[in-house]
mmCIF file of C-alpha atoms in Angstrom:
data_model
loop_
_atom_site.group_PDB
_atom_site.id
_atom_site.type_symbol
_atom_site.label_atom_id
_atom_site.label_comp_id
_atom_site.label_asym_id
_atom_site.label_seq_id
_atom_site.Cartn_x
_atom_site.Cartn_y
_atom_site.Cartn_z
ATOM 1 C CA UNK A 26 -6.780 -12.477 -18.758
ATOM 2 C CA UNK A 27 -4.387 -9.518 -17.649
ATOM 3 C CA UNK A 28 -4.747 -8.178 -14.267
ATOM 4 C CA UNK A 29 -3.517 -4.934 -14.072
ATOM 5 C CA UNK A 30 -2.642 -3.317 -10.545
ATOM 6 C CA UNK A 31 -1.806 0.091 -9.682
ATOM 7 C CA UNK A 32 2.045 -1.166 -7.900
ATOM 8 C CA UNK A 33 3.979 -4.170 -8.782
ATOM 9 C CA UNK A 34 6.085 -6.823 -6.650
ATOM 10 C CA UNK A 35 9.330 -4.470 -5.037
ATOM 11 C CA UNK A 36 7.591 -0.921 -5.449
ATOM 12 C CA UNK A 37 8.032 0.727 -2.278
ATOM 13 C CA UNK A 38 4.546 2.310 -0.795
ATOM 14 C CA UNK A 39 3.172 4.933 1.425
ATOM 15 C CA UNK A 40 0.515 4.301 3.898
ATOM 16 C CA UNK A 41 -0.695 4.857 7.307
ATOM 17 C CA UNK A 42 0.155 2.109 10.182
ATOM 18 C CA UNK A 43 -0.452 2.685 13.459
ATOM 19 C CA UNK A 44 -1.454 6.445 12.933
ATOM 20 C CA UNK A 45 1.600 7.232 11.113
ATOM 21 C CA UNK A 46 2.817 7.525 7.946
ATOM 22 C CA UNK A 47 4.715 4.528 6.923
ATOM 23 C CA UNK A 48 6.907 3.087 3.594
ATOM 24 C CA UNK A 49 7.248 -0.488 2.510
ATOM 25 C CA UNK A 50 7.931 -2.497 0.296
ATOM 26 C CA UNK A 51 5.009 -4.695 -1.629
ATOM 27 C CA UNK A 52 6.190 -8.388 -1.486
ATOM 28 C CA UNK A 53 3.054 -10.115 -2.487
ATOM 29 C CA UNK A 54 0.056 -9.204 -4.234
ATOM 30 C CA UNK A 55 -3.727 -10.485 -3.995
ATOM 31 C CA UNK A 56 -6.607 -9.664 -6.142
ATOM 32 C CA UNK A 57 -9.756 -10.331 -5.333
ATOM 33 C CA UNK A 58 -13.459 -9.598 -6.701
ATOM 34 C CA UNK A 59 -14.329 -6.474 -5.240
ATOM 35 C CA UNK A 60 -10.160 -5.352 -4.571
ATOM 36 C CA UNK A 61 -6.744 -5.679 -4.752
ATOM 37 C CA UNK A 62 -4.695 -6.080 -1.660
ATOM 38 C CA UNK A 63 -0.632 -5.735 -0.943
ATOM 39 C CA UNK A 64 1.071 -7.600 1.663
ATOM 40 C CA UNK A 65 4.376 -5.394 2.656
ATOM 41 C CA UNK A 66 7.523 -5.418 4.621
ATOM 42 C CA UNK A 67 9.250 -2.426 5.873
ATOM 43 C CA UNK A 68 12.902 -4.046 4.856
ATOM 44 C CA UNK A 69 11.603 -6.469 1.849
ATOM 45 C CA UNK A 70 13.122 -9.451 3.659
ATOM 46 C CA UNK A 71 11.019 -10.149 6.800
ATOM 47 C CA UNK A 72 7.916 -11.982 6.604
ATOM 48 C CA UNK A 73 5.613 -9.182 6.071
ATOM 49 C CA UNK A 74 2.197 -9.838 7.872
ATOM 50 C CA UNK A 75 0.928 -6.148 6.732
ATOM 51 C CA UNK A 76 -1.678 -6.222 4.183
ATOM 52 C CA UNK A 77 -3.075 -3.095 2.717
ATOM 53 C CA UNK A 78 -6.091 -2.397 0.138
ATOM 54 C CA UNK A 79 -4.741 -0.809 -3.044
ATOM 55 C CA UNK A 80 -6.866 2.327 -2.361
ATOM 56 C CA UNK A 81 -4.945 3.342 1.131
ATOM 57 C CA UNK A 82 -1.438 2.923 -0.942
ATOM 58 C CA UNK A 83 0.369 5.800 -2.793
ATOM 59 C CA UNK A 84 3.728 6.188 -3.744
ATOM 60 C CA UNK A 85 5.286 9.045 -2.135
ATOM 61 C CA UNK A 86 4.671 10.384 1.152
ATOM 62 C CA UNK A 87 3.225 13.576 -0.198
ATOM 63 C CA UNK A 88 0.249 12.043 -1.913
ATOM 64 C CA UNK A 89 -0.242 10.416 0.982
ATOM 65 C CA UNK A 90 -0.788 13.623 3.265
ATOM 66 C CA UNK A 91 -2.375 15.186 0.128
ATOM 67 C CA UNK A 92 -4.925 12.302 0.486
ATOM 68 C CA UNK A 93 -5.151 12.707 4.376
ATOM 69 C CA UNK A 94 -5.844 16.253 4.124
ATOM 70 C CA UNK A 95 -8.570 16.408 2.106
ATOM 71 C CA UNK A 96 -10.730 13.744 3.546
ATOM 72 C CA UNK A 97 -13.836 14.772 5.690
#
C-alpha cells in the first residue's frame, strides 16, 4: 500500500500558531483514517510537540494568507 501525503519528512510549512503565521519544519508524519497529521519544529532539532492536520498546512506564507482571506 502507498500512502501518499501532500509534504514529506524536512519540508518546511506554513501555518497559524498562536494567531500568527508560523514556518516549520515537518519532523514526523501520522496518518490516520479520516487524516493525515504533521508533527513540526520551528528549528528541525527540538522535540517538536506541534502537530498540525494536513489541511491547515501550505507551503509558503502566501497561500497561507490566500487561504485566511477567503474563509467566511
Amino acid at each position: 500500500m502507498e500512502i501518499i501525503t501532500k509534504f514529506a519528512h524536512g519540508d518546511t510549512v506554513w501555518f497559524v500558531n498562536d494567531s500568527r503565521a508560523t514556518s516549520a519544519q515537518i519532523v514526523g508524519i501520522h496518518v490516520y483514517p479520516e487524516r493525515t497529521a504533521y508533527t513540526v519544529s520551528r528549528d528541525g532539532q527540538t522535540p517538536a510537540d506541534t502537530s498540525v492536520v494536513e489541511d491547515k498546512c501550505f507551503a509558503t506564507k502566501q497561500e497561507l494568507i490566500d487561504y485566511i482571506s477567503s474563509e467566511e
